[in-house]
Amino acid sequence: MPASMRASSFLGPLNAAMREFGIDTAQRQGMFLANVGAESGQLSTLVENLNYSADRIRVIGNASPPGSRWRSLVPRAAELASNPERMGNAVYCNRMGNGDEASGEGFLYRGRGLLQTTGKTNYIALMMALHVDCVDHPELLETPEAAARAAAYYWQANDLNKYADTGDFDGVCDIINIGRKTAAVGDSMDYAKRLALYKNAKQVLP
C-alpha cells in the first residue's frame, strides 16, 4: 500500500484513539505519533518480523547476556533460521503468559500493532481494556482501528503523559522501547529517527 494510502487509513483511527485515551495536547500527540511512526516503520509494519538468518541469530545471541533467552538460541541457529513460526515459539515461550514451545503461543502472540503488543498476558490485558477479542483473534491488532487503540491504551497505561508534559521525550522513548526509564539519553533503538519524527510532528500539529 502506498504511504499516502496507509496514512489516510490511519488518520481517523489515530485521532479517535488519542481522544479516547487523553493524548490531547500537541506535545503529547507529537511524542506519541513519533514513536508510533518509528515502531511501525511509518505505519507499514503491524506484525513482528521473526524471519532471522542463522548468522543474525548468532550475532544477537552472542551479544546478549549469559543465561538470556537469546543466548540460549545460539546453538539452535541453523534450526531456527528462516522459520518465523519456530523462531517465535522459541524466543517467546514460557514468558509473558505464553505456554511452552510446543503450545505455539510464542508465535501466535508475537508483536502486533503500532507498538508491537507481545505475549498472551498483554493480549489479554488489551482484550479486557478495549473489549476487542484479540486473544482468540490476534490478527485484529493488524487493523488500523485496533492497532491505534492498542497503542493509545499502552500510552495511558504507562502514564506517558507525565513524561510528555515535562518535555521528556527521551523518557517516553525509553518506556516504549526499553520498558523503563534509563539514566542515559538517546539509548532507545532508533532514537535519532524518533527525534526527527517528533520535530516533524511539532511543525504540523496545532
PDB file of C-alpha atoms in Angstrom:
ATOM      1  CA  MET A   1       0.000   0.000   0.000  1.00  0.00           C
ATOM      2  CA  PRO A   2       1.424   3.438  -0.903  1.00  0.00           C
ATOM      3  CA  ALA A   3       2.477   5.601   2.037  1.00  0.00           C
ATOM      4  CA  SER A   4      -0.255   8.159   1.353  1.00  0.00           C
ATOM      5  CA  MET A   5      -2.950   5.473   1.457  1.00  0.00           C
ATOM      6  CA  ARG A   6      -1.522   4.000   4.677  1.00  0.00           C
ATOM      7  CA  ALA A   7      -1.540   7.419   6.319  1.00  0.00           C
ATOM      8  CA  SER A   8      -5.098   8.042   5.170  1.00  0.00           C
ATOM      9  CA  SER A   9      -6.334   4.720   6.567  1.00  0.00           C
ATOM     10  CA  PHE A  10      -4.811   5.503   9.982  1.00  0.00           C
ATOM     11  CA  LEU A  11      -5.761   9.186  10.239  1.00  0.00           C
ATOM     12  CA  GLY A  12      -9.255   8.676  11.638  1.00  0.00           C
ATOM     13  CA  PRO A  13      -8.393   5.757  13.952  1.00  0.00           C
ATOM     14  CA  LEU A  14      -5.361   7.545  15.415  1.00  0.00           C
ATOM     15  CA  ASN A  15      -7.289  10.752  16.047  1.00  0.00           C
ATOM     16  CA  ALA A  16     -10.112   8.794  17.695  1.00  0.00           C
ATOM     17  CA  ALA A  17      -7.694   6.775  19.831  1.00  0.00           C
ATOM     18  CA  MET A  18      -5.847   9.879  21.006  1.00  0.00           C
ATOM     19  CA  ARG A  19      -9.152  11.447  22.072  1.00  0.00           C
ATOM     20  CA  GLU A  20     -10.240   8.257  23.843  1.00  0.00           C
ATOM     21  CA  PHE A  21      -7.060   7.919  25.884  1.00  0.00           C
ATOM     22  CA  GLY A  22      -6.305  11.543  26.722  1.00  0.00           C
ATOM     23  CA  ILE A  23      -3.466  12.222  24.310  1.00  0.00           C
ATOM     24  CA  ASP A  24      -4.893  15.669  23.858  1.00  0.00           C
ATOM     25  CA  THR A  25      -2.165  18.297  23.595  1.00  0.00           C
ATOM     26  CA  ALA A  26       0.188  18.961  20.701  1.00  0.00           C
ATOM     27  CA  GLN A  27       3.183  17.891  22.783  1.00  0.00           C
ATOM     28  CA  ARG A  28       1.564  14.621  23.843  1.00  0.00           C
ATOM     29  CA  GLN A  29       0.375  13.909  20.313  1.00  0.00           C
ATOM     30  CA  GLY A  30       3.735  14.716  18.751  1.00  0.00           C
ATOM     31  CA  MET A  31       5.613  12.353  21.045  1.00  0.00           C
ATOM     32  CA  PHE A  32       3.002   9.639  20.623  1.00  0.00           C
ATOM     33  CA  LEU A  33       2.928   9.846  16.827  1.00  0.00           C
ATOM     34  CA  ALA A  34       6.724   9.994  16.575  1.00  0.00           C
ATOM     35  CA  ASN A  35       7.082   6.744  18.491  1.00  0.00           C
ATOM     36  CA  VAL A  36       4.210   5.096  16.650  1.00  0.00           C
ATOM     37  CA  GLY A  37       5.922   6.010  13.379  1.00  0.00           C
ATOM     38  CA  ALA A  38       9.299   4.689  14.498  1.00  0.00           C
ATOM     39  CA  GLU A  39       7.937   1.433  15.903  1.00  0.00           C
ATOM     40  CA  SER A  40       5.741   0.667  12.891  1.00  0.00           C
ATOM     41  CA  GLY A  41       8.031   1.666  10.030  1.00  0.00           C
ATOM     42  CA  GLN A  42       5.845   4.655   9.219  1.00  0.00           C
ATOM     43  CA  LEU A  43       2.652   2.619   9.650  1.00  0.00           C
ATOM     44  CA  SER A  44       3.876  -0.113   7.291  1.00  0.00           C
ATOM     45  CA  THR A  45       4.645  -2.897   9.795  1.00  0.00           C
ATOM     46  CA  LEU A  46       1.934  -4.217  12.091  1.00  0.00           C
ATOM     47  CA  VAL A  47       3.328  -7.722  12.675  1.00  0.00           C
ATOM     48  CA  GLU A  48       6.738  -8.585  14.114  1.00  0.00           C
ATOM     49  CA  ASN A  49       9.208  -9.956  11.589  1.00  0.00           C
ATOM     50  CA  LEU A  50      10.691 -13.147  13.031  1.00  0.00           C
ATOM     51  CA  ASN A  51      12.466 -14.254   9.867  1.00  0.00           C
ATOM     52  CA  TYR A  52      16.105 -14.332  11.035  1.00  0.00           C
ATOM     53  CA  SER A  53      19.149 -15.737   9.316  1.00  0.00           C
ATOM     54  CA  ALA A  54      21.371 -18.105  11.275  1.00  0.00           C
ATOM     55  CA  ASP A  55      24.152 -15.514  11.292  1.00  0.00           C
ATOM     56  CA  ARG A  56      21.824 -12.863  12.717  1.00  0.00           C
ATOM     57  CA  ILE A  57      20.635 -15.197  15.470  1.00  0.00           C
ATOM     58  CA  ARG A  58      24.258 -15.872  16.414  1.00  0.00           C
ATOM     59  CA  VAL A  59      25.170 -12.173  16.393  1.00  0.00           C
ATOM     60  CA  ILE A  60      22.238 -11.178  18.617  1.00  0.00           C
ATOM     61  CA  GLY A  61      22.637 -14.208  20.857  1.00  0.00           C
ATOM     62  CA  ASN A  62      26.352 -13.775  21.413  1.00  0.00           C
ATOM     63  CA  ALA A  63      25.823 -10.090  22.217  1.00  0.00           C
ATOM     64  CA  SER A  64      23.160 -10.954  24.808  1.00  0.00           C
ATOM     65  CA  PRO A  65      23.919 -11.593  28.500  1.00  0.00           C
ATOM     66  CA  PRO A  66      24.786 -15.131  29.613  1.00  0.00           C
ATOM     67  CA  GLY A  67      21.663 -17.003  30.617  1.00  0.00           C
ATOM     68  CA  SER A  68      19.400 -14.863  28.444  1.00  0.00           C
ATOM     69  CA  ARG A  69      16.831 -16.360  26.091  1.00  0.00           C
ATOM     70  CA  TRP A  70      18.636 -15.095  23.001  1.00  0.00           C
ATOM     71  CA  ARG A  71      21.965 -16.527  24.183  1.00  0.00           C
ATOM     72  CA  SER A  72      20.306 -19.926  24.613  1.00  0.00           C
ATOM     73  CA  LEU A  73      19.221 -19.906  20.965  1.00  0.00           C
ATOM     74  CA  VAL A  74      22.735 -19.680  19.518  1.00  0.00           C
ATOM     75  CA  PRO A  75      23.230 -23.494  19.364  1.00  0.00           C
ATOM     76  CA  ARG A  76      19.888 -23.725  17.534  1.00  0.00           C
ATOM     77  CA  ALA A  77      20.626 -21.015  14.981  1.00  0.00           C
ATOM     78  CA  ALA A  78      20.573 -23.306  11.942  1.00  0.00           C
ATOM     79  CA  GLU A  79      17.319 -24.941  13.077  1.00  0.00           C
ATOM     80  CA  LEU A  80      15.541 -21.622  13.684  1.00  0.00           C
ATOM     81  CA  ALA A  81      16.849 -19.725  10.665  1.00  0.00           C
ATOM     82  CA  SER A  82      14.257 -18.664   8.071  1.00  0.00           C
ATOM     83  CA  ASN A  83      11.478 -20.257  10.130  1.00  0.00           C
ATOM     84  CA  PRO A  84       9.449 -17.439  11.748  1.00  0.00           C
ATOM     85  CA  GLU A  85       6.992 -19.748  13.497  1.00  0.00           C
ATOM     86  CA  ARG A  86       9.661 -21.886  15.120  1.00  0.00           C
ATOM     87  CA  MET A  87      11.665 -18.772  15.994  1.00  0.00           C
ATOM     88  CA  GLY A  88       8.699 -17.064  17.638  1.00  0.00           C
ATOM     89  CA  ASN A  89       7.870 -20.117  19.703  1.00  0.00           C
ATOM     90  CA  ALA A  90      11.488 -20.475  20.813  1.00  0.00           C
ATOM     91  CA  VAL A  91      12.104 -16.859  21.761  1.00  0.00           C
ATOM     92  CA  TYR A  92       8.768 -16.154  23.465  1.00  0.00           C
ATOM     93  CA  CYS A  93       7.817 -19.475  25.101  1.00  0.00           C
ATOM     94  CA  ASN A  94       7.255 -19.714  28.869  1.00  0.00           C
ATOM     95  CA  ARG A  95       7.092 -15.968  29.423  1.00  0.00           C
ATOM     96  CA  MET A  96       4.608 -13.096  29.153  1.00  0.00           C
ATOM     97  CA  GLY A  97       1.836 -15.605  29.805  1.00  0.00           C
ATOM     98  CA  ASN A  98       2.764 -17.858  26.885  1.00  0.00           C
ATOM     99  CA  GLY A  99       2.862 -21.638  27.181  1.00  0.00           C
ATOM    100  CA  ASP A 100       5.798 -23.858  26.326  1.00  0.00           C
ATOM    101  CA  GLU A 101       7.382 -24.045  22.905  1.00  0.00           C
ATOM    102  CA  ALA A 102       5.011 -26.775  21.731  1.00  0.00           C
ATOM    103  CA  SER A 103       1.953 -24.655  22.597  1.00  0.00           C
ATOM    104  CA  GLY A 104       2.584 -22.349  19.654  1.00  0.00           C
ATOM    105  CA  GLU A 105       1.669 -19.316  21.755  1.00  0.00           C
ATOM    106  CA  GLY A 106       5.032 -17.616  21.299  1.00  0.00           C
ATOM    107  CA  PHE A 107       4.396 -17.212  17.594  1.00  0.00           C
ATOM    108  CA  LEU A 108       0.638 -16.693  17.959  1.00  0.00           C
ATOM    109  CA  TYR A 109       1.129 -13.790  20.359  1.00  0.00           C
ATOM    110  CA  ARG A 110       4.158 -12.261  18.649  1.00  0.00           C
ATOM    111  CA  GLY A 111       4.420  -8.494  18.345  1.00  0.00           C
ATOM    112  CA  ARG A 112       1.429  -6.874  16.650  1.00  0.00           C
ATOM    113  CA  GLY A 113       0.013  -3.393  16.279  1.00  0.00           C
ATOM    114  CA  LEU A 114       1.641   0.019  16.119  1.00  0.00           C
ATOM    115  CA  LEU A 115       3.640  -0.512  19.321  1.00  0.00           C
ATOM    116  CA  GLN A 116       4.089  -4.273  18.939  1.00  0.00           C
ATOM    117  CA  THR A 117       1.963  -5.757  21.722  1.00  0.00           C
ATOM    118  CA  THR A 118       3.696  -9.043  22.597  1.00  0.00           C
ATOM    119  CA  GLY A 119       2.786 -12.014  24.802  1.00  0.00           C
ATOM    120  CA  LYS A 120      -0.507 -13.601  25.827  1.00  0.00           C
ATOM    121  CA  THR A 121      -0.693 -11.652  29.097  1.00  0.00           C
ATOM    122  CA  ASN A 122      -0.557  -8.367  27.205  1.00  0.00           C
ATOM    123  CA  TYR A 123      -3.090  -9.555  24.629  1.00  0.00           C
ATOM    124  CA  ILE A 124      -5.453 -10.473  27.479  1.00  0.00           C
ATOM    125  CA  ALA A 125      -4.953  -7.034  29.057  1.00  0.00           C
ATOM    126  CA  LEU A 126      -5.855  -5.406  25.749  1.00  0.00           C
ATOM    127  CA  MET A 127      -8.929  -7.601  25.378  1.00  0.00           C
ATOM    128  CA  MET A 128     -10.128  -6.578  28.831  1.00  0.00           C
ATOM    129  CA  ALA A 129      -9.405  -2.878  28.317  1.00  0.00           C
ATOM    130  CA  LEU A 130     -10.569  -2.449  24.733  1.00  0.00           C
ATOM    131  CA  HIS A 131     -13.288  -5.124  24.551  1.00  0.00           C
ATOM    132  CA  VAL A 132     -11.647  -6.477  21.407  1.00  0.00           C
ATOM    133  CA  ASP A 133     -11.168 -10.256  21.264  1.00  0.00           C
ATOM    134  CA  CYS A 134      -7.530 -10.182  20.254  1.00  0.00           C
ATOM    135  CA  VAL A 135      -6.843 -13.371  22.255  1.00  0.00           C
ATOM    136  CA  ASP A 136      -8.905 -15.639  20.014  1.00  0.00           C
ATOM    137  CA  HIS A 137      -8.337 -13.345  17.036  1.00  0.00           C
ATOM    138  CA  PRO A 138      -4.875 -11.775  17.406  1.00  0.00           C
ATOM    139  CA  GLU A 139      -4.986 -10.629  13.786  1.00  0.00           C
ATOM    140  CA  LEU A 140      -7.418  -7.897  14.879  1.00  0.00           C
ATOM    141  CA  LEU A 141      -4.384  -5.929  16.078  1.00  0.00           C
ATOM    142  CA  GLU A 142      -3.350  -5.664  12.440  1.00  0.00           C
ATOM    143  CA  THR A 143      -6.363  -3.445  11.670  1.00  0.00           C
ATOM    144  CA  PRO A 144      -5.982   0.356  11.873  1.00  0.00           C
ATOM    145  CA  GLU A 145      -8.714   0.780  14.492  1.00  0.00           C
ATOM    146  CA  ALA A 146      -7.490  -1.849  16.955  1.00  0.00           C
ATOM    147  CA  ALA A 147      -3.822  -1.039  16.346  1.00  0.00           C
ATOM    148  CA  ALA A 148      -4.395   2.653  17.067  1.00  0.00           C
ATOM    149  CA  ARG A 149      -6.436   1.965  20.208  1.00  0.00           C
ATOM    150  CA  ALA A 150      -3.883  -0.559  21.480  1.00  0.00           C
ATOM    151  CA  ALA A 151      -1.064   1.961  21.076  1.00  0.00           C
ATOM    152  CA  ALA A 152      -3.007   4.737  22.804  1.00  0.00           C
ATOM    153  CA  TYR A 153      -4.035   2.383  25.609  1.00  0.00           C
ATOM    154  CA  TYR A 154      -0.380   1.463  26.152  1.00  0.00           C
ATOM    155  CA  TRP A 155       0.449   5.162  26.364  1.00  0.00           C
ATOM    156  CA  GLN A 156      -2.204   5.771  29.005  1.00  0.00           C
ATOM    157  CA  ALA A 157      -1.474   2.588  30.972  1.00  0.00           C
ATOM    158  CA  ASN A 158       2.186   3.586  31.275  1.00  0.00           C
ATOM    159  CA  ASP A 159       1.377   7.188  32.265  1.00  0.00           C
ATOM    160  CA  LEU A 160       3.353   8.595  29.360  1.00  0.00           C
ATOM    161  CA  ASN A 161       1.517  11.925  29.506  1.00  0.00           C
ATOM    162  CA  LYS A 162       3.586  12.548  32.647  1.00  0.00           C
ATOM    163  CA  TYR A 163       6.789  12.428  30.599  1.00  0.00           C
ATOM    164  CA  ALA A 164       5.326  14.283  27.634  1.00  0.00           C
ATOM    165  CA  ASP A 165       4.030  17.152  29.757  1.00  0.00           C
ATOM    166  CA  THR A 166       7.507  17.808  31.162  1.00  0.00           C
ATOM    167  CA  GLY A 167       9.109  17.637  27.711  1.00  0.00           C
ATOM    168  CA  ASP A 168      10.913  14.374  28.486  1.00  0.00           C
ATOM    169  CA  PHE A 169      10.915  12.870  25.002  1.00  0.00           C
ATOM    170  CA  ASP A 170      13.785  10.549  25.893  1.00  0.00           C
ATOM    171  CA  GLY A 171      11.745   9.188  28.802  1.00  0.00           C
ATOM    172  CA  VAL A 172       8.822   8.449  26.504  1.00  0.00           C
ATOM    173  CA  CYS A 173      11.134   6.622  24.087  1.00  0.00           C
ATOM    174  CA  ASP A 174      12.738   4.664  26.924  1.00  0.00           C
ATOM    175  CA  ILE A 175       9.423   3.389  28.287  1.00  0.00           C
ATOM    176  CA  ILE A 176       8.134   2.407  24.846  1.00  0.00           C
ATOM    177  CA  ASN A 177      11.310   0.809  23.510  1.00  0.00           C
ATOM    178  CA  ILE A 178      13.239  -0.354  26.580  1.00  0.00           C
ATOM    179  CA  GLY A 179      10.422  -0.769  29.078  1.00  0.00           C
ATOM    180  CA  ARG A 180      11.852   1.551  31.733  1.00  0.00           C
ATOM    181  CA  LYS A 181      13.363   4.999  32.129  1.00  0.00           C
ATOM    182  CA  THR A 182      17.163   4.870  31.881  1.00  0.00           C
ATOM    183  CA  ALA A 183      19.814   7.339  33.008  1.00  0.00           C
ATOM    184  CA  ALA A 184      21.336   7.639  29.543  1.00  0.00           C
ATOM    185  CA  VAL A 185      19.823   9.946  26.935  1.00  0.00           C
ATOM    186  CA  GLY A 186      19.184   8.621  23.443  1.00  0.00           C
ATOM    187  CA  ASP A 187      19.770   4.942  24.184  1.00  0.00           C
ATOM    188  CA  SER A 188      16.429   3.709  22.845  1.00  0.00           C
ATOM    189  CA  MET A 189      16.602   1.969  19.481  1.00  0.00           C
ATOM    190  CA  ASP A 190      16.421   4.383  16.528  1.00  0.00           C
ATOM    191  CA  TYR A 191      16.366   7.390  18.845  1.00  0.00           C
ATOM    192  CA  ALA A 192      17.557   9.739  16.090  1.00  0.00           C
ATOM    193  CA  LYS A 193      14.669   8.610  13.888  1.00  0.00           C
ATOM    194  CA  ARG A 194      12.189   9.101  16.728  1.00  0.00           C
ATOM    195  CA  LEU A 195      13.535  12.581  17.395  1.00  0.00           C
ATOM    196  CA  ALA A 196      13.355  13.557  13.720  1.00  0.00           C
ATOM    197  CA  LEU A 197       9.749  12.356  13.542  1.00  0.00           C
ATOM    198  CA  TYR A 198       8.927  14.341  16.670  1.00  0.00           C
ATOM    199  CA  LYS A 199      10.411  17.512  15.199  1.00  0.00           C
ATOM    200  CA  ASN A 200       8.382  16.977  12.034  1.00  0.00           C
ATOM    201  CA  ALA A 201       5.221  16.409  14.050  1.00  0.00           C
ATOM    202  CA  LYS A 202       5.728  19.625  16.022  1.00  0.00           C
ATOM    203  CA  GLN A 203       5.785  21.578  12.775  1.00  0.00           C
ATOM    204  CA  VAL A 204       2.368  20.359  11.645  1.00  0.00           C
ATOM    205  CA  LEU A 205       0.427  19.928  14.892  1.00  0.00           C
ATOM    206  CA  PRO A 206      -1.546  22.981  16.062  1.00  0.00           C
TER     207      PRO A 206
END
